[in-house]
mmCIF file of C-alpha atoms in Angstrom:
data_model
loop_
_atom_site.group_PDB
_atom_site.id
_atom_site.type_symbol
_atom_site.label_atom_id
_atom_site.label_comp_id
_atom_site.label_asym_id
_atom_site.label_seq_id
_atom_site.Cartn_x
_atom_site.Cartn_y
_atom_site.Cartn_z
ATOM 1 C CA MET A 577 -9.482 11.082 5.947
ATOM 2 C CA SER A 578 -13.353 10.548 5.279
ATOM 3 C CA VAL A 579 -15.266 10.373 8.611
ATOM 4 C CA VAL A 580 -19.045 9.481 8.705
ATOM 5 C CA TYR A 581 -21.034 10.255 11.816
ATOM 6 C CA ILE A 582 -24.719 8.830 12.611
ATOM 7 C CA GLY A 583 -26.399 9.997 15.394
ATOM 8 C CA GLY A 584 -28.890 8.285 17.310
ATOM 9 C CA PHE A 585 -32.538 8.125 16.595
ATOM 10 C CA GLY A 586 -34.302 11.552 16.511
ATOM 11 C CA SER A 587 -30.925 13.398 17.070
ATOM 12 C CA GLY A 588 -31.681 15.772 14.379
ATOM 13 C CA SER A 589 -29.083 18.705 14.835
ATOM 14 C CA GLN A 590 -27.942 17.431 18.553
ATOM 15 C CA ALA A 591 -25.880 14.796 16.665
ATOM 16 C CA GLY A 592 -23.750 17.633 15.246
ATOM 17 C CA GLU A 593 -23.297 19.153 18.862
ATOM 18 C CA LYS A 594 -22.182 15.629 20.058
ATOM 19 C CA ALA A 595 -19.130 15.908 17.453
ATOM 20 C CA LYS A 596 -17.488 19.216 19.016
ATOM 21 C CA GLY A 597 -13.841 18.593 19.368
ATOM 22 C CA TRP A 598 -13.590 16.768 16.138
ATOM 23 C CA GLN A 599 -15.111 17.323 12.685
ATOM 24 C CA PRO A 600 -16.726 14.735 10.712
ATOM 25 C CA THR A 601 -16.787 15.063 7.098
ATOM 26 C CA HIS A 602 -20.301 13.553 6.698
ATOM 27 C CA TYR A 603 -22.858 13.807 9.355
ATOM 28 C CA PHE A 604 -26.656 12.052 9.515
ATOM 29 C CA GLY A 605 -28.915 12.657 11.790
ATOM 30 C CA GLY A 606 -32.951 13.152 12.090
ATOM 31 C CA TYR A 607 -33.735 10.204 9.993
ATOM 32 C CA THR A 608 -36.510 7.760 10.812
ATOM 33 C CA LEU A 609 -36.358 4.242 11.214
ATOM 34 C CA ALA A 610 -37.968 3.279 7.833
ATOM 35 C CA GLU A 611 -35.122 5.711 6.189
ATOM 36 C CA ILE A 612 -32.130 3.301 7.495
ATOM 37 C CA PRO A 613 -31.960 1.120 4.567
ATOM 38 C CA THR A 614 -31.769 4.317 2.271
ATOM 39 C CA LEU A 615 -29.080 5.760 4.694
ATOM 40 C CA LEU A 616 -27.137 2.407 4.544
ATOM 41 C CA GLU A 617 -26.977 3.343 0.580
ATOM 42 C CA GLU A 618 -26.060 6.500 0.923
ATOM 43 C CA ILE A 619 -23.082 5.693 3.407
ATOM 44 C CA ALA A 620 -21.764 2.944 0.930
ATOM 45 C CA ARG A 621 -21.717 5.159 -1.819
ATOM 46 C CA LEU A 622 -19.455 7.591 0.342
ATOM 47 C CA ARG A 623 -16.987 4.760 0.954
ATOM 48 C CA PRO A 624 -15.568 6.434 4.528
ATOM 49 C CA SER A 625 -12.380 5.716 6.352
ATOM 50 C CA LEU A 626 -14.083 5.901 9.833
ATOM 51 C CA ILE A 627 -17.469 5.266 10.552
ATOM 52 C CA VAL A 628 -18.846 6.519 14.040
ATOM 53 C CA GLY A 629 -22.339 5.737 15.127
ATOM 54 C CA HIS A 630 -24.104 6.702 18.415
ATOM 55 C CA SER A 631 -27.062 4.695 19.846
ATOM 56 C CA LEU A 632 -29.233 3.503 17.111
ATOM 57 C CA GLY A 633 -26.710 5.237 14.692
ATOM 58 C CA ALA A 634 -24.188 2.540 15.809
ATOM 59 C CA SER A 635 -26.537 -0.031 14.297
ATOM 60 C CA ALA A 636 -26.431 1.855 11.165
ATOM 61 C CA ALA A 637 -22.911 2.467 11.464
ATOM 62 C CA TRP A 638 -22.310 -1.354 11.730
ATOM 63 C CA LEU A 639 -24.560 -2.298 9.083
ATOM 64 C CA ALA A 640 -22.764 0.368 6.688
ATOM 65 C CA ALA A 641 -19.355 -1.059 7.737
ATOM 66 C CA MET A 642 -20.718 -4.638 6.750
ATOM 67 C CA GLU A 643 -20.835 -3.401 3.260
ATOM 68 C CA CYS A 644 -18.323 -0.661 2.454
ATOM 69 C CA ALA A 645 -15.468 -1.961 4.725
ATOM 70 C CA PRO A 646 -14.049 1.179 6.245
ATOM 71 C CA SER A 647 -10.778 1.285 8.195
ATOM 72 C CA ALA A 648 -12.472 1.277 11.660
ATOM 73 C CA VAL A 649 -15.873 1.608 13.203
ATOM 74 C CA ILE A 650 -16.496 3.200 16.511
ATOM 75 C CA CYS A 651 -19.981 2.941 18.155
ATOM 76 C CA THR A 652 -20.960 5.032 21.310
ATOM 77 C CA SER A 653 -23.801 3.935 23.648
ATOM 78 C CA PRO A 654 -24.468 1.241 20.790
ATOM 79 C CA ALA A 655 -28.325 -0.200 20.435
ATOM 80 C CA LEU A 656 -27.121 -3.083 18.099
ATOM 81 C CA GLY A 657 -29.330 -5.545 16.599
ATOM 82 C CA LEU A 658 -32.539 -4.670 18.135
ATOM 83 C CA ASN A 659 -34.584 -5.753 15.142
ATOM 84 C CA GLN A 660 -33.766 -9.279 16.320
ATOM 85 C CA PRO A 661 -36.091 -11.121 18.769
ATOM 86 C CA ARG A 662 -33.391 -12.502 20.620
ATOM 87 C CA HIS A 663 -31.124 -9.662 20.820
ATOM 88 C CA ARG A 664 -34.154 -7.533 22.643
ATOM 89 C CA LEU A 665 -34.275 -10.714 24.864
ATOM 90 C CA GLU A 666 -30.381 -10.271 25.567
ATOM 91 C CA ALA A 667 -30.910 -6.436 25.803
ATOM 92 C CA ALA A 668 -33.698 -7.017 28.829
ATOM 93 C CA ARG A 669 -31.613 -9.780 30.633
ATOM 94 C CA ARG A 670 -28.457 -7.181 30.808
ATOM 95 C CA GLY A 671 -30.512 -4.369 32.401
ATOM 96 C CA ALA A 672 -32.114 -2.656 29.361
ATOM 97 C CA LEU A 673 -35.487 -3.511 29.865
ATOM 98 C CA ARG A 674 -36.933 -0.274 29.005
ATOM 99 C CA LEU A 675 -34.998 -0.396 25.583
ATOM 100 C CA ALA A 676 -35.800 -3.811 24.697
ATOM 101 C CA LEU A 677 -39.609 -2.960 25.403
ATOM 102 C CA ALA A 678 -39.308 0.137 23.240
ATOM 103 C CA ALA A 679 -38.043 -1.958 20.337
ATOM 104 C CA SER A 680 -40.594 -4.666 20.729
ATOM 105 C CA VAL A 681 -43.490 -2.412 20.008
ATOM 106 C CA THR A 682 -41.951 -0.267 17.562
ATOM 107 C CA GLU A 683 -41.877 -1.328 13.920
ATOM 108 C CA LEU A 684 -38.262 -1.774 12.997
ATOM 109 C CA PRO A 685 -37.439 -2.226 9.593
ATOM 110 C CA GLU A 686 -36.156 -5.567 7.908
ATOM 111 C CA LEU A 687 -32.304 -5.469 8.434
ATOM 112 C CA PRO A 688 -29.631 -8.128 8.110
ATOM 113 C CA GLU A 689 -28.353 -9.817 11.234
ATOM 114 C CA LEU A 690 -25.007 -8.134 12.306
ATOM 115 C CA ARG A 691 -21.796 -10.162 12.070
ATOM 116 C CA PRO A 692 -18.133 -9.300 12.985
ATOM 117 C CA LEU A 693 -16.302 -6.797 10.729
ATOM 118 C CA ALA A 694 -13.255 -7.233 8.882
ATOM 119 C CA CYS A 695 -12.224 -3.938 10.169
ATOM 120 C CA PRO A 696 -11.373 -2.920 13.750
ATOM 121 C CA ALA A 697 -14.233 -2.041 15.900
ATOM 122 C CA LEU A 698 -14.489 -0.293 19.156
ATOM 123 C CA LEU A 699 -17.808 -0.147 21.123
ATOM 124 C CA ILE A 700 -17.907 2.552 23.935
ATOM 125 C CA ALA A 701 -20.332 2.635 26.792
ATOM 126 C CA GLY A 702 -20.839 5.140 29.675
ATOM 127 C CA GLN A 703 -20.920 3.588 33.368
ATOM 128 C CA ARG A 704 -23.959 5.758 34.062
ATOM 129 C CA ASP A 705 -25.901 5.099 30.837
ATOM 130 C CA ALA A 706 -29.274 4.199 31.858
ATOM 131 C CA LEU A 707 -30.636 3.529 28.378
ATOM 132 C CA ILE A 708 -28.162 0.985 27.312
ATOM 133 C CA PRO A 709 -25.943 -0.340 30.234
ATOM 134 C CA TRP A 710 -22.602 -1.293 29.771
ATOM 135 C CA ARG A 711 -22.967 -4.969 30.458
ATOM 136 C CA LEU A 712 -25.258 -5.175 27.296
ATOM 137 C CA VAL A 713 -22.559 -3.243 25.526
ATOM 138 C CA SER A 714 -19.793 -5.568 26.779
ATOM 139 C CA TRP A 715 -21.917 -8.443 25.854
ATOM 140 C CA GLN A 716 -22.358 -6.962 22.136
ATOM 141 C CA ALA A 717 -18.585 -6.390 21.873
ATOM 142 C CA ARG A 718 -17.536 -9.871 22.661
ATOM 143 C CA ARG A 719 -20.140 -11.488 20.511
ATOM 144 C CA LEU A 720 -19.287 -9.227 17.437
ATOM 145 C CA GLY A 721 -15.491 -9.507 17.891
ATOM 146 C CA ALA A 722 -15.074 -5.782 18.947
ATOM 147 C CA ASP A 723 -12.881 -4.191 21.476
ATOM 148 C CA PHE A 724 -14.582 -2.564 24.384
ATOM 149 C CA LEU A 725 -14.183 0.873 26.482
ATOM 150 C CA ARG A 726 -16.229 1.523 29.622
ATOM 151 C CA LEU A 727 -15.986 5.132 30.375
ATOM 152 C CA SER A 728 -16.715 5.531 33.993
ATOM 153 C CA ASP A 729 -17.870 9.140 33.989
ATOM 154 C CA GLY A 730 -20.197 8.664 30.999
ATOM 155 C CA ASP A 731 -23.976 8.484 30.362
ATOM 156 C CA HIS A 732 -26.037 8.087 27.214
ATOM 157 C CA GLU A 733 -25.435 11.428 26.085
ATOM 158 C CA ASP A 734 -21.592 10.724 26.774
ATOM 159 C CA ILE A 735 -19.410 14.030 26.364
ATOM 160 C CA ALA A 736 -16.838 12.226 27.673
ATOM 161 C CA ALA A 737 -16.990 9.706 24.450
ATOM 162 C CA THR A 738 -16.771 12.880 22.287
ATOM 163 C CA LYS A 739 -13.949 14.049 23.844
ATOM 164 C CA TRP A 740 -12.130 10.635 23.541
ATOM 165 C CA LEU A 741 -13.343 10.370 19.830
ATOM 166 C CA GLY A 742 -11.685 13.897 19.183
ATOM 167 C CA ARG A 743 -8.309 12.757 20.480
ATOM 168 C CA PHE A 744 -8.739 9.617 18.369
ATOM 169 C CA HIS A 745 -9.581 11.293 15.245
ATOM 170 C CA ASP A 746 -6.636 13.915 15.755
ATOM 171 C CA ARG A 747 -4.284 10.948 16.041
ATOM 172 C CA ALA A 748 -5.544 9.214 12.833
ATOM 173 C CA ALA A 749 -5.674 12.455 11.005
ATOM 174 C CA ALA A 750 -1.756 12.824 11.895
#
């Protein structure tokens, strides 16, 4: 099974640390916002079975899945669609004011509008995530037709989510 993991913005080698307990076959981290279109092209060429994205990497994961039709997509603490002004407004309304403001003053690349996927998708949020509140992630899941999982002990860096991903990966590989 080919698994792509896309870390969040500025993740560098830290994203590889988040994947402890399961082994993605391809890892992307340390990219800049301007590099997201190139990153999407590279992932589409890989044709992965599973795409996992964390934070801003979740947006890249979703966009890649729109193009390459994997078997499933999992997004942890997802920052989805923040290049669209109306989604930044919704993020602010749902408790992610700091994130919405940062996205408003950052030059984000021109990216397509997110749409529901043909494959199963799961959005995971941590109850204690101060950057991307679970209420925003729940709204995103409803809007995009994805399943939603809220982890009561999770924060943005969410070690609990990666343990859960390890169990999911083991079952999918069996």
